[in-house]
Short mmCIF file of C-alpha atoms in Angstrom, two decimals:
data_model
loop_
_atom_site.label_atom_id
_atom_site.label_comp_id
_atom_site.label_asym_id
_atom_site.label_seq_id
_atom_site.Cartn_x
_atom_site.Cartn_y
_atom_site.Cartn_z
CA MET A 1 -16.33 16.76 12.19
CA GLY A 2 -15.00 19.13 14.75
CA THR A 3 -11.08 19.45 15.46
CA VAL A 4 -9.01 15.96 15.17
CA THR A 5 -5.66 15.62 16.30
CA VAL A 6 -2.93 14.14 14.58
CA HIS A 7 0.10 12.22 15.68
CA GLY A 8 3.00 12.86 13.32
CA PHE A 9 6.28 13.58 12.77
CA SER A 10 6.73 16.10 10.84
CA PRO A 11 9.51 15.25 8.69
CA SER A 12 8.06 12.23 7.40
CA GLY A 13 6.20 12.58 4.27
CA ASN A 14 3.93 10.37 5.59
CA CYS A 15 2.43 12.54 8.31
CA HIS A 16 3.11 16.06 5.96
CA LYS A 17 0.62 13.97 3.56
CA VAL A 18 -2.21 14.98 6.38
CA ARG A 19 -0.93 18.37 7.42
CA LEU A 20 -0.98 19.85 3.42
CA LEU A 21 -4.63 17.95 3.26
CA LEU A 22 -5.64 19.56 6.33
CA GLU A 23 -3.96 22.95 5.66
CA GLN A 24 -5.46 22.73 1.87
CA LEU A 25 -9.20 22.21 3.59
CA GLY A 26 -8.95 25.05 6.14
CA ARG A 27 -9.49 22.32 8.85
CA PRO A 28 -8.45 23.17 12.51
CA TYR A 29 -6.31 20.17 13.69
CA ARG A 30 -3.88 19.25 16.50
CA TRP A 31 -0.30 18.22 15.91
CA VAL A 32 1.02 16.09 18.73
CA GLU A 33 5.01 16.05 16.88
CA THR A 34 6.06 12.17 17.14
CA ARG A 35 9.36 11.60 17.10
CA SER A 36 9.26 7.89 15.46
CA ASP A 37 13.23 8.45 14.62
CA ILE A 38 14.37 7.92 17.95
CA GLY A 39 11.44 5.61 19.31
CA ALA A 40 8.15 7.08 20.43
CA THR A 41 6.18 4.84 18.46
CA HIS A 42 7.38 1.98 20.67
CA THR A 43 6.20 3.69 23.96
CA PRO A 44 3.25 1.90 25.60
CA GLU A 45 0.76 4.80 24.91
CA PHE A 46 1.39 5.05 21.67
CA LEU A 47 0.95 1.39 20.97
CA ALA A 48 -2.42 1.43 22.32
CA LEU A 49 -3.00 4.24 19.62
CA ASN A 50 -1.82 2.27 16.92
CA PRO A 51 -0.31 -1.17 17.62
CA ASN A 52 1.65 -1.56 14.29
CA ALA A 53 3.72 0.84 15.67
CA LYS A 54 3.94 3.83 13.16
CA VAL A 55 2.70 7.68 11.96
CA PRO A 56 0.36 9.38 11.51
CA VAL A 57 -2.11 8.55 13.68
CA LEU A 58 -5.90 10.52 13.71
CA VAL A 59 -7.87 10.47 16.69
CA ARG A 60 -11.41 11.88 16.62
CA GLU A 61 -12.40 14.40 19.00
CA ASP A 62 -14.49 11.08 19.95
CA GLY A 63 -11.54 9.17 20.44
CA ALA A 64 -11.89 7.16 17.29
CA VAL A 65 -8.90 6.93 15.88
CA LEU A 66 -7.71 6.24 12.32
CA THR A 67 -4.45 4.50 11.01
CA GLU A 68 -2.63 4.97 7.24
CA SER A 69 -2.01 8.31 5.89
CA ASN A 70 -2.98 7.51 2.57
CA ALA A 71 -7.09 5.95 4.68
CA MET A 72 -7.24 9.21 6.24
CA LEU A 73 -6.47 11.63 3.24
CA CYS A 74 -9.18 9.61 1.67
CA TRP A 75 -11.78 10.26 5.24
CA LEU A 76 -10.86 14.07 5.19
CA ALA A 77 -10.81 14.45 1.61
CA ASP A 78 -14.95 12.64 1.21
CA GLY A 79 -16.97 14.97 -0.25
CA THR A 80 -14.79 17.21 -1.70
CA PRO A 81 -13.12 18.44 -5.05
CA PHE A 82 -9.95 16.57 -3.41
CA LEU A 83 -11.91 13.14 -3.76
CA PRO A 84 -13.37 12.51 -6.73
CA SER A 85 -17.17 11.42 -6.45
CA ASP A 86 -17.38 9.12 -9.61
CA ALA A 87 -16.43 5.50 -8.80
CA TRP A 88 -14.32 4.94 -11.62
CA GLU A 89 -12.30 7.91 -10.99
CA ARG A 90 -12.21 7.03 -7.65
CA ALA A 91 -10.70 3.90 -8.20
CA GLN A 92 -7.40 5.67 -10.61
CA ALA A 93 -7.05 7.66 -7.25
CA LEU A 94 -7.10 4.75 -5.17
CA ARG A 95 -4.69 3.00 -7.61
CA TRP A 96 -2.07 5.85 -7.58
CA MET A 97 -2.33 5.46 -3.78
CA PHE A 98 -1.63 1.71 -3.49
CA PHE A 99 1.05 2.36 -5.99
CA GLU A 100 2.76 5.12 -3.84
CA GLN A 101 2.79 2.67 -0.50
CA TYR A 102 4.44 -0.58 -2.69
CA SER A 103 6.08 0.29 -5.23
CA HIS A 104 7.18 4.17 -4.80
CA GLU A 105 7.78 5.20 -0.26
CA PRO A 106 9.45 1.77 0.16
CA TYR A 107 11.93 2.75 -2.29
CA VAL A 108 11.61 6.62 -1.93
CA ALA A 109 11.47 7.43 1.52
CA VAL A 110 13.43 4.62 2.89
CA ALA A 111 16.82 5.54 0.56
CA ARG A 112 15.98 9.24 2.15
CA PHE A 113 15.54 7.83 6.11
CA ILE A 114 18.72 6.20 5.44
CA CYS A 115 20.33 8.67 4.09
CA GLY A 116 19.06 11.76 6.90
CA TRP A 117 18.20 9.59 9.66
CA THR A 118 20.48 6.72 10.17
CA PRO A 119 24.21 7.26 11.28
CA ILE A 120 26.68 7.59 8.52
CA ASP A 121 28.24 4.22 9.21
CA SER A 122 25.05 2.05 9.64
CA PRO A 123 25.40 -1.12 7.63
CA ARG A 124 21.25 -0.47 6.21
CA ARG A 125 23.39 1.96 3.89
CA ALA A 126 24.34 -1.12 1.60
CA GLU A 127 20.69 -1.50 0.99
CA LEU A 128 20.76 2.49 -1.11
CA PRO A 129 21.48 0.93 -4.76
CA ARG A 130 18.59 -0.97 -4.94
CA LEU A 131 16.33 1.55 -3.22
CA ARG A 132 17.39 4.08 -5.49
CA GLU A 133 17.31 1.60 -8.46
CA ARG A 134 13.62 0.59 -7.63
CA ALA A 135 12.51 4.46 -7.12
CA HIS A 136 14.21 5.17 -10.86
CA ASP A 137 11.09 2.58 -11.80
CA ALA A 138 8.35 3.90 -9.35
CA LEU A 139 9.52 7.78 -11.26
CA ARG A 140 9.58 6.25 -14.72
CA VAL A 141 5.81 4.90 -14.01
CA MET A 142 5.20 8.38 -13.03
CA GLU A 143 6.80 10.20 -15.96
CA ARG A 144 4.76 8.22 -18.19
CA HIS A 145 1.36 9.26 -16.70
CA LEU A 146 2.03 12.55 -16.67
CA ALA A 147 3.02 12.78 -20.49
CA GLU A 148 -1.15 11.91 -21.15
CA HIS A 149 -2.16 13.33 -17.96
CA GLY A 150 -1.87 16.79 -15.22
CA TRP A 151 -3.01 15.35 -12.19
CA PHE A 152 -2.53 11.97 -10.62
CA THR A 153 -6.22 12.24 -8.70
CA GLY A 154 -8.24 12.42 -11.81
CA ALA A 155 -9.51 16.07 -13.37
CA GLN A 156 -8.10 17.88 -11.28
CA TYR A 157 -5.51 18.19 -7.93
CA GLY A 158 -6.18 16.15 -5.33
CA VAL A 159 -5.42 13.41 -2.57
CA ALA A 160 -3.57 11.24 -5.24
CA ASP A 161 -1.20 13.87 -5.74
CA ILE A 162 -0.72 14.94 -2.30
CA ALA A 163 0.08 11.11 -1.90
CA LEU A 164 2.83 10.83 -4.40
CA PHE A 165 4.08 14.38 -4.26
CA ALA A 166 4.82 14.07 -0.49
CA TYR A 167 8.48 11.65 -0.53
CA THR A 168 9.25 12.68 -4.84
CA ALA A 169 9.29 16.55 -3.21
CA VAL A 170 12.47 14.93 -1.31
CA ALA A 171 13.65 12.48 -3.57
CA ASP A 172 17.20 13.83 -4.10
CA GLU A 173 17.61 13.39 -0.13
CA GLY A 174 17.65 9.92 -0.76
CA GLY A 175 20.24 10.60 -4.08
CA VAL A 176 17.55 10.00 -6.45
CA ALA A 177 17.77 12.88 -8.71
CA LEU A 178 14.67 14.46 -10.87
CA GLU A 179 16.70 15.25 -13.70
CA ASP A 180 15.44 13.02 -16.14
CA TYR A 181 11.85 13.69 -15.25
CA PRO A 182 10.82 16.66 -16.91
CA MET A 183 6.85 15.86 -16.32
CA VAL A 184 7.69 14.75 -12.88
CA ARG A 185 9.40 17.92 -12.23
CA GLY A 186 6.98 20.18 -13.75
CA TRP A 187 4.10 18.34 -11.94
CA LEU A 188 5.61 18.65 -8.79
CA ASN A 189 5.82 22.66 -9.55
CA ARG A 190 2.12 22.49 -10.19
CA VAL A 191 1.85 20.99 -6.58
CA ARG A 192 3.53 23.66 -5.41
CA ALA A 193 1.48 26.76 -6.39
CA THR A 194 -1.96 24.98 -5.39
CA ASP A 195 -3.75 27.03 -2.88
CA GLY A 196 -2.59 26.53 0.34
CA PHE A 197 -0.10 25.02 -0.19
CA VAL A 198 2.92 24.17 2.49
CA ALA A 199 5.90 22.45 2.09
CA LEU A 200 7.70 20.08 4.32
CA PRO A 201 10.19 21.90 7.07
CA GLU A 202 13.53 22.34 6.91
CA ASN A 203 15.90 19.42 7.79
CA ASP A 204 17.56 20.19 11.23
CA ALA A 205 21.43 20.82 11.51
CA GLU A 206 21.84 16.68 12.04
CA VAL A 207 19.82 15.64 9.25
CA ARG A 208 21.58 18.22 7.18
CA GLU A 209 24.88 17.11 7.87
CA ARG A 210 23.89 13.21 7.32
CA LEU A 211 22.61 14.02 4.06
CA ALA A 212 25.50 16.15 2.98
CA ALA A 213 27.88 13.20 4.27
CA THR A 214 26.28 10.78 1.49
CA SER A 215 26.32 9.39 -1.76
CA MET B 1 -21.34 -2.44 -16.01
CA GLY B 2 -20.76 -4.91 -18.55
CA THR B 3 -17.97 -7.80 -18.50
CA VAL B 4 -14.52 -7.05 -17.37
CA THR B 5 -11.70 -8.78 -17.99
CA VAL B 6 -8.86 -9.34 -15.56
CA HIS B 7 -5.62 -10.08 -16.58
CA GLY B 8 -3.78 -12.28 -13.53
CA PHE B 9 -1.57 -15.22 -12.45
CA SER B 10 -4.31 -17.55 -10.65
CA PRO B 11 -1.47 -19.18 -7.83
CA SER B 12 -1.19 -15.21 -7.21
CA GLY B 13 -3.41 -13.69 -3.95
CA ASN B 14 -3.73 -10.36 -5.04
CA CYS B 15 -4.79 -11.51 -8.47
CA HIS B 16 -7.40 -13.99 -6.09
CA LYS B 17 -8.58 -10.79 -4.26
CA VAL B 18 -10.06 -10.18 -7.32
CA ARG B 19 -11.23 -12.89 -8.38
CA LEU B 20 -13.00 -14.10 -5.37
CA LEU B 21 -15.01 -10.64 -4.77
CA LEU B 22 -16.16 -11.13 -9.02
CA GLU B 23 -16.99 -14.85 -7.79
CA GLN B 24 -19.29 -13.14 -4.53
CA LEU B 25 -20.40 -10.17 -6.47
CA GLY B 26 -22.24 -12.92 -9.31
CA ARG B 27 -20.17 -10.85 -11.67
CA PRO B 28 -19.60 -12.08 -15.22
CA TYR B 29 -15.76 -11.52 -16.10
CA ARG B 30 -13.35 -12.72 -18.31
CA TRP B 31 -9.80 -14.24 -16.66
CA VAL B 32 -6.32 -14.19 -19.04
CA GLU B 33 -3.75 -15.94 -17.38
CA THR B 34 -0.68 -14.40 -17.17
CA ARG B 35 2.17 -16.31 -15.76
CA SER B 36 4.37 -13.48 -14.08
CA ASP B 37 6.06 -15.99 -12.62
CA ILE B 38 8.06 -16.55 -15.52
CA GLY B 39 7.75 -12.83 -17.13
CA ALA B 40 4.75 -12.52 -18.81
CA THR B 41 4.34 -8.69 -17.18
CA HIS B 42 7.46 -7.14 -18.70
CA THR B 43 6.33 -8.29 -22.70
CA PRO B 44 5.86 -5.44 -25.18
CA GLU B 45 2.27 -6.00 -24.70
CA PHE B 46 1.68 -5.92 -21.28
CA LEU B 47 3.67 -3.08 -19.89
CA ALA B 48 1.10 -0.74 -22.70
CA LEU B 49 -1.80 -2.24 -20.24
CA ASN B 50 0.01 -1.62 -17.25
CA PRO B 51 3.95 0.03 -17.15
CA ASN B 52 4.04 -0.56 -13.74
CA ALA B 53 4.65 -4.81 -15.08
CA LYS B 54 2.39 -6.31 -12.32
CA VAL B 55 -0.90 -8.26 -12.57
CA PRO B 56 -3.23 -8.19 -11.91
CA VAL B 57 -5.44 -5.47 -14.66
CA LEU B 58 -8.37 -5.18 -14.89
CA VAL B 59 -9.63 -3.93 -18.40
CA ARG B 60 -13.62 -2.58 -18.86
CA GLU B 61 -15.41 -3.22 -22.26
CA ASP B 62 -14.53 -0.05 -23.64
CA GLY B 63 -10.87 -0.75 -22.71
CA ALA B 64 -10.48 1.54 -19.84
CA VAL B 65 -7.80 0.19 -17.39
CA LEU B 66 -7.38 0.00 -13.64
CA THR B 67 -4.32 -1.59 -11.68
CA GLU B 68 -3.70 -2.42 -8.26
CA SER B 69 -5.63 -4.79 -6.88
CA ASN B 70 -7.15 -3.24 -4.16
CA ALA B 71 -7.89 -0.20 -5.97
CA MET B 72 -9.99 -3.25 -8.10
CA LEU B 73 -12.17 -4.31 -4.79
CA CYS B 74 -12.63 -0.98 -3.94
CA TRP B 75 -14.65 -0.18 -7.59
CA LEU B 76 -15.93 -3.24 -7.45
CA ALA B 77 -17.15 -3.33 -4.34
CA ASP B 78 -18.81 -0.02 -4.61
CA GLY B 79 -22.64 0.51 -4.03
CA THR B 80 -22.45 -3.43 -2.47
CA PRO B 81 -22.62 -4.15 1.20
CA PHE B 82 -19.07 -5.21 0.64
CA LEU B 83 -17.48 -1.52 0.77
CA PRO B 84 -18.99 0.52 3.87
CA SER B 85 -20.71 3.28 2.91
CA ASP B 86 -20.25 5.19 5.89
CA ALA B 87 -17.19 7.48 4.80
CA TRP B 88 -15.36 6.38 8.69
CA GLU B 89 -16.21 3.24 8.18
CA ARG B 90 -15.23 3.28 4.56
CA ALA B 91 -11.14 4.63 5.83
CA GLN B 92 -11.53 2.00 8.33
CA ALA B 93 -11.62 -0.68 5.48
CA LEU B 94 -8.73 1.30 3.38
CA ARG B 95 -6.83 1.42 6.71
CA TRP B 96 -6.19 -2.68 6.58
CA MET B 97 -5.87 -2.76 2.61
CA PHE B 98 -3.30 -0.15 3.00
CA PHE B 99 -1.61 -2.18 5.84
CA GLU B 100 -2.55 -4.97 3.23
CA GLN B 101 -0.38 -3.52 1.11
CA TYR B 102 2.69 -1.96 3.17
CA SER B 103 3.11 -4.14 6.24
CA HIS B 104 1.54 -7.29 5.36
CA GLU B 105 2.19 -8.28 1.35
CA PRO B 106 5.68 -7.15 1.35
CA TYR B 107 6.36 -9.90 3.84
CA VAL B 108 3.58 -12.76 3.92
CA ALA B 109 3.49 -13.23 0.33
CA VAL B 110 7.12 -12.36 -0.63
CA ALA B 111 8.17 -15.30 1.85
CA ARG B 112 6.06 -17.58 0.18
CA PHE B 113 7.05 -16.81 -3.07
CA ILE B 114 10.30 -17.00 -2.56
CA CYS B 115 9.51 -20.42 -1.06
CA GLY B 116 7.42 -21.61 -4.10
CA TRP B 117 8.39 -19.98 -7.27
CA THR B 118 12.09 -19.37 -7.08
CA PRO B 119 14.73 -22.05 -7.38
CA ILE B 120 15.82 -23.73 -4.41
CA ASP B 121 18.96 -22.71 -4.69
CA SER B 122 18.34 -19.12 -5.10
CA PRO B 123 19.84 -16.19 -3.07
CA ARG B 124 16.48 -14.94 -2.22
CA ARG B 125 15.91 -17.08 0.19
CA ALA B 126 18.50 -15.37 2.82
CA GLU B 127 15.54 -12.77 3.00
CA LEU B 128 14.07 -14.84 4.81
CA PRO B 129 14.56 -14.96 8.24
CA ARG B 130 13.72 -10.91 7.83
CA LEU B 131 10.27 -11.69 6.19
CA ARG B 132 8.78 -13.70 8.45
CA GLU B 133 10.13 -12.18 11.13
CA ARG B 134 7.56 -8.96 9.85
CA ALA B 135 4.78 -11.19 8.79
CA HIS B 136 4.70 -12.17 12.20
CA ASP B 137 4.51 -8.92 13.40
CA ALA B 138 1.34 -8.34 11.04
CA LEU B 139 -0.05 -11.13 12.33
CA ARG B 140 0.18 -9.56 15.80
CA VAL B 141 -1.39 -6.55 14.55
CA MET B 142 -4.53 -8.10 13.19
CA GLU B 143 -4.90 -11.13 15.96
CA ARG B 144 -5.35 -7.92 18.40
CA HIS B 145 -7.74 -6.21 15.78
CA LEU B 146 -9.45 -9.69 16.12
CA ALA B 147 -9.34 -9.66 19.72
CA GLU B 148 -12.17 -7.01 19.58
CA HIS B 149 -13.99 -7.19 15.88
CA GLY B 150 -15.34 -10.19 13.51
CA TRP B 151 -14.04 -8.67 10.47
CA PHE B 152 -11.70 -6.38 9.39
CA THR B 153 -14.32 -4.26 6.89
CA GLY B 154 -16.36 -3.21 9.76
CA ALA B 155 -19.81 -4.58 11.06
CA GLN B 156 -19.68 -7.07 8.44
CA TYR B 157 -17.23 -9.24 5.62
CA GLY B 158 -16.32 -7.22 2.69
CA VAL B 159 -13.41 -6.00 0.60
CA ALA B 160 -10.18 -5.57 3.25
CA ASP B 161 -11.32 -8.89 4.73
CA ILE B 162 -11.10 -9.83 1.37
CA ALA B 163 -7.91 -8.30 0.84
CA LEU B 164 -6.38 -9.70 4.22
CA PHE B 165 -7.12 -13.32 3.62
CA ALA B 166 -5.61 -13.88 -0.03
CA TYR B 167 -1.97 -14.19 1.80
CA THR B 168 -2.75 -14.72 5.41
CA ALA B 169 -4.71 -17.82 4.06
CA VAL B 170 -1.61 -19.79 2.66
CA ALA B 171 1.45 -17.64 4.92
CA ASP B 172 2.63 -21.43 5.76
CA GLU B 173 3.58 -21.93 2.35
CA GLY B 174 5.94 -19.53 3.29
CA GLY B 175 7.04 -20.50 6.45
CA VAL B 176 5.23 -18.50 8.41
CA ALA B 177 2.69 -20.71 10.77
CA LEU B 178 -0.48 -19.56 12.83
CA GLU B 179 -0.82 -21.79 15.15
CA ASP B 180 -0.07 -18.64 17.82
CA TYR B 181 -2.85 -16.88 16.25
CA PRO B 182 -6.50 -18.40 16.89
CA MET B 183 -8.64 -15.45 15.81
CA VAL B 184 -6.61 -15.34 12.92
CA ARG B 185 -7.50 -19.22 12.28
CA GLY B 186 -10.69 -18.46 13.44
CA TRP B 187 -11.78 -15.34 11.31
CA LEU B 188 -10.01 -17.19 8.32
CA ASN B 189 -12.54 -20.13 8.78
CA ARG B 190 -15.62 -17.58 8.79
CA VAL B 191 -14.14 -16.13 5.56
CA ARG B 192 -14.23 -19.38 3.96
CA ALA B 193 -18.00 -20.07 5.07
CA THR B 194 -19.06 -16.69 2.89
CA ASP B 195 -21.38 -17.27 0.34
CA GLY B 196 -19.22 -18.04 -3.04
CA PHE B 197 -16.23 -18.23 -1.46
CA VAL B 198 -13.55 -19.85 -4.14
CA ALA B 199 -9.80 -20.83 -2.39
CA LEU B 200 -6.51 -20.37 -4.02
CA PRO B 201 -5.60 -23.46 -6.64
CA GLU B 202 -4.17 -26.34 -5.71
CA ASN B 203 -0.36 -25.39 -6.38
CA ASP B 204 1.46 -27.48 -9.34
CA ALA B 205 3.52 -29.94 -8.68
CA GLU B 206 7.05 -28.09 -9.32
CA VAL B 207 5.80 -25.63 -7.10
CA ARG B 208 4.87 -28.42 -4.18
CA GLU B 209 7.79 -29.94 -4.57
CA ARG B 210 10.40 -26.60 -3.91
CA LEU B 211 7.65 -25.88 -1.20
CA ALA B 212 8.47 -29.49 0.51
CA ALA B 213 11.62 -28.64 0.15
CA THR B 214 11.73 -25.46 2.21
CA SER B 215 11.90 -24.92 5.73
#
């Protein structure tokens, strides 16, 4: 399939999903750092790649473009153990990936973004109580699933775990504590122990300062 | 695969997606009307089916459960012309389905829901200007795609078109006019002309009254 290029912002969980799977597949890739936090997805060049102005964007060697992190995971994992081959099992993995984008990311990821990547006096901080409430709703659904299942993808680790891991692992940065979710914490540790696992990069000093100042 | 049961709220676009594909596949199904607008997804019985408290829910004859409308579309369409068999093409269809759930439904569908299914004096109406602005962002991305492609699923009509059609067809009910999107209007008409197409049901009198009172 050749070497793919990923335009991504390293601290973004959506972008990290793609990096994590590429690393675990041992696939060569090129990473183009794209500072979505300071408008790099709104340049004419970037909008030509993705009119929806979001990272990540995946580009094949032949120039063909794919957007949406979870669609990238499905494509990269196709034919590998990271995506179930049975249609019903695959649908269950997709179910968690749609859950992630609709019921999890808009709360868990957005709360973290506001805390770490917007000014301390941003009016968006008023959204935090509602976002955190919804984030806990999503975590309760995950906790309940993990009471009976080891993974979200199916019988083994794969794309749905990668999709849900990305922002759950850093939920605390958005003020969403995981202390009430022992099954979720156990699952996070199982993901961290998978072959080829790579963590999100450390936050830079400015982000750490904002996070420390947020409650 | 047997007769599936769909727990759904008929005026919901997410639920209608599943009905539309089932009708177009000519598959037998049982529909259990579930009034999500008045709390029917928060009963203990329903939460046992879907702890995430959302319709639609699909149940197989053997009792196995699938949630998330777009995951249902992928499962039902697997092995049919409604889902591309090529992995890259399938990823492009998924790309639009994730776009629909993240960048389209939370604006187009939620604006419609607020206008038609919440009281005229609901404080949620304050959200409408922002929701409509984002809805137009999504429609612009769709319009641009349709300038070069006939469908969202791939070379032919399928799951991504069904996913995007559901709420785009009734965007005006949320105060999101389609007059600036001729390609989108043309595509809506092409979807309506597909074999076995069924439209959303007419809104009931109470909903029509609220919609008429909204600007």
